[in-house]
C-alpha positions as a Python dict, from the first residue, in 0.01 Angstrom:
ca = {
    (1, 'M'): (0, 0, 0),
    (2, 'N'): (137, 342, -98),
    (3, 'I'): (75, 668, 83),
    (4, 'A'): (92, 994, -113),
    (5, 'V'): (249, 1280, 80),
    (6, 'F'): (210, 1645, -13),
    (7, 'C'): (473, 1872, 141),
    (8, 'G'): (698, 2169, 78),
    (9, 'S'): (991, 2206, -157),
    (10, 'A'): (1132, 2451, 99),
    (11, 'K'): (1275, 2353, 438),
    (12, 'G'): (1082, 2607, 642),
    (13, 'K'): (1236, 2827, 910),
    (14, 'T'): (1304, 2556, 1168),
    (15, 'P'): (1442, 2201, 1154),
    (16, 'A'): (1110, 2079, 1299),
    (17, 'Y'): (957, 2049, 951),
    (18, 'E'): (1229, 1823, 815),
    (19, 'K'): (1215, 1625, 1140),
    (20, 'M'): (841, 1576, 1089),
    (21, 'A'): (912, 1437, 741),
    (22, 'Q'): (1184, 1208, 876),
    (23, 'D'): (950, 1081, 1147),
    (24, 'L'): (682, 1016, 886),
    (25, 'A'): (936, 811, 690),
    (26, 'G'): (983, 598, 1003),
    (27, 'L'): (606, 548, 1026),
    (28, 'L'): (596, 435, 662),
    (29, 'K'): (881, 191, 728),
    (30, 'R'): (723, 43, 1046),
    (31, 'N'): (396, -21, 864),
    (32, 'N'): (534, -142, 530),
    (33, 'F'): (389, 149, 333),
    (34, 'G'): (547, 284, 18),
    (35, 'L'): (581, 656, -53),
    (36, 'V'): (442, 850, -349),
    (37, 'Y'): (548, 1215, -346),
    (38, 'G'): (634, 1513, -566),
    (39, 'G'): (974, 1386, -680),
    (40, 'A'): (1193, 1673, -560),
    (41, 'S'): (1530, 1648, -387),
    (42, 'V'): (1490, 1970, -191),
    (43, 'G'): (1311, 2094, 119),
    (44, 'V'): (1072, 1886, 324),
    (45, 'M'): (1018, 1668, 15),
    (46, 'G'): (1387, 1587, -6),
    (47, 'A'): (1411, 1509, 367),
    (48, 'L'): (1115, 1273, 339),
    (49, 'A'): (1246, 1092, 31),
    (50, 'N'): (1602, 1063, 159),
    (51, 'T'): (1493, 918, 493),
    (52, 'C'): (1259, 674, 319),
    (53, 'L'): (1538, 560, 89),
    (54, 'E'): (1779, 519, 382),
    (55, 'N'): (1517, 298, 548),
    (56, 'K'): (1444, 92, 235),
    (57, 'V'): (1092, 233, 194),
    (58, 'P'): (991, 211, -175),
    (59, 'V'): (975, 565, -317),
    (60, 'I'): (790, 681, -627),
    (61, 'G'): (840, 1043, -729),
    (62, 'V'): (611, 1224, -972),
    (63, 'I'): (746, 1549, -1111),
    (64, 'P'): (662, 1784, -1398),
    (65, 'Q'): (926, 1829, -1669),
    (66, 'S'): (951, 2199, -1582),
    (67, 'L'): (1084, 2109, -1237),
    (68, 'V'): (1323, 1854, -1386),
    (69, 'D'): (1451, 2142, -1601),
    (70, 'W'): (1508, 2344, -1282),
    (71, 'E'): (1723, 2053, -1161),
    (72, 'V'): (1524, 1976, -847),
    (73, 'A'): (1431, 1618, -942),
    (74, 'H'): (1557, 1350, -702),
    (75, 'K'): (1789, 1122, -897),
    (76, 'G'): (1805, 833, -648),
    (77, 'L'): (1442, 718, -632),
    (78, 'D'): (1309, 370, -699),
    (79, 'D'): (1087, 522, -967),
    (80, 'L'): (1074, 878, -1102),
    (81, 'I'): (776, 954, -1324),
    (82, 'V'): (814, 1272, -1531),
    (83, 'V'): (487, 1430, -1645),
    (84, 'D'): (389, 1734, -1851),
    (85, 'T'): (175, 1926, -1601),
    (86, 'M'): (108, 1976, -1232),
    (87, 'H'): (-242, 1839, -1287),
    (88, 'K'): (-100, 1518, -1434),
    (89, 'R'): (134, 1494, -1134),
    (90, 'K'): (-166, 1495, -897),
    (91, 'E'): (-350, 1243, -1113),
    (92, 'I'): (-58, 997, -1110),
    (93, 'M'): (-7, 1045, -735),
    (94, 'Y'): (-376, 972, -686),
    (95, 'L'): (-364, 660, -903),
    (96, 'R'): (-56, 524, -725),
    (97, 'S'): (-174, 571, -365),
    (98, 'S'): (-435, 454, -115),
    (99, 'A'): (-438, 761, 111),
    (100, 'F'): (-298, 1114, 130),
    (101, 'V'): (-101, 1289, 403),
    (102, 'V'): (-38, 1663, 404),
    (103, 'L'): (273, 1799, 579),
    (104, 'P'): (374, 2165, 605),
    (105, 'G'): (423, 2342, 274),
    (106, 'G'): (316, 2641, 70),
    (107, 'F'): (93, 2707, -230),
    (108, 'G'): (184, 2385, -411),
    (109, 'T'): (106, 2174, -106),
    (110, 'L'): (-228, 2346, -56),
    (111, 'D'): (-307, 2310, -427),
    (112, 'E'): (-241, 1936, -413),
    (113, 'C'): (-445, 1897, -96),
    (114, 'F'): (-743, 2091, -226),
    (115, 'E'): (-755, 1929, -567),
    (116, 'I'): (-759, 1580, -412),
    (117, 'L'): (-1015, 1701, -158),
    (118, 'T'): (-1235, 1843, -433),
    (119, 'W'): (-1220, 1511, -619),
    (120, 'S'): (-1338, 1346, -298),
    (121, 'Q'): (-1619, 1601, -257),
    (122, 'L'): (-1729, 1523, -614),
    (123, 'K'): (-1723, 1150, -529),
    (124, 'L'): (-1447, 1078, -779),
    (125, 'H'): (-1268, 884, -504),
    (126, 'S'): (-1310, 784, -141),
    (127, 'K'): (-944, 776, -35),
    (128, 'P'): (-878, 944, 300),
    (129, 'V'): (-697, 1277, 319),
    (130, 'F'): (-507, 1344, 643),
    (131, 'I'): (-347, 1667, 760),
    (132, 'L'): (-59, 1620, 1003),
    (133, 'N'): (-130, 1927, 1214),
    (134, 'Q'): (168, 1887, 1444),
    (135, 'N'): (246, 2204, 1641),
    (136, 'G'): (-75, 2360, 1505),
    (137, 'F'): (70, 2440, 1161),
    (138, 'Y'): (-268, 2391, 993),
    (139, 'D'): (-492, 2537, 1268),
    (140, 'F'): (-571, 2825, 1031),
    (141, 'L'): (-702, 2577, 775),
    (142, 'R'): (-926, 2398, 1023),
    (143, 'D'): (-1058, 2740, 1133),
    (144, 'H'): (-1122, 2841, 772),
    (145, 'I'): (-1307, 2518, 692),
    (146, 'N'): (-1521, 2554, 1004),
    (147, 'R'): (-1598, 2917, 915),
    (148, 'A'): (-1690, 2820, 558),
    (149, 'H'): (-1919, 2553, 703),
    (150, 'Q'): (-2081, 2801, 944),
    (151, 'E'): (-2138, 3041, 654),
    (152, 'G'): (-2299, 2770, 439),
    (153, 'F'): (-2021, 2712, 186),
    (154, 'I'): (-1913, 2364, 300),
    (155, 'S'): (-2162, 2099, 410),
    (156, 'A'): (-2115, 1903, 733),
    (157, 'Q'): (-2037, 1585, 541),
    (158, 'H'): (-1768, 1762, 339),
    (159, 'V'): (-1604, 1916, 647),
    (160, 'E'): (-1519, 1559, 748),
    (161, 'L'): (-1334, 1485, 422),
    (162, 'L'): (-1018, 1653, 552),
    (163, 'Q'): (-908, 1460, 860),
    (164, 'F'): (-681, 1648, 1099),
    (165, 'R'): (-432, 1449, 1306),
    (166, 'N'): (-241, 1639, 1574),
    (167, 'N'): (58, 1408, 1601),
    (168, 'L'): (229, 1114, 1438),
    (169, 'D'): (69, 858, 1671),
    (170, 'E'): (-282, 968, 1571),
    (171, 'L'): (-182, 957, 1205),
    (172, 'E'): (-23, 614, 1241),
    (173, 'N'): (-338, 472, 1401),
    (174, 'S'): (-549, 609, 1116),
    (175, 'L'): (-320, 471, 846),
    (176, 'K'): (-292, 130, 1013),
    (177, 'A'): (-673, 109, 1015),
    (178, 'L'): (-670, 123, 633),
    (179, 'K'): (-491, -210, 598),
}
């Protein structure tokens, strides 16, 4: 079973973000999950992939040609799939995984999360989408979703599509339940 992880191509301001990715790699290893991710060698993505590879976790990277041209593609993966567009990247990541985990990141991470979430809302899939909200990084997002629900823009059933987990133990229990 593969888990798709959306996360930043930047490191963030503190080592805590890379540590979170490294800890997630350990979770994947303990539970015999493979990794599907954005294919970059930099930032939180690079930390995640490198730690997975060090721990013999199978790693599939999916990256647009434009980012290969920028020389950020990870060259040591088990499988690197080069695609034409960001949309195709998300499609391949979706097809190759059984669940999604969102770590800290920026616009690209949020884009990936929301496109997969929208597909779920439209009943194009029923794969779970988890936010690792360690240290409250995504509190703002939970607040926004709750506000959008209160204002009538997101139904109660759709609020539940994005599952917040406050720490790695909670996330691990949720992923283990999928097996």
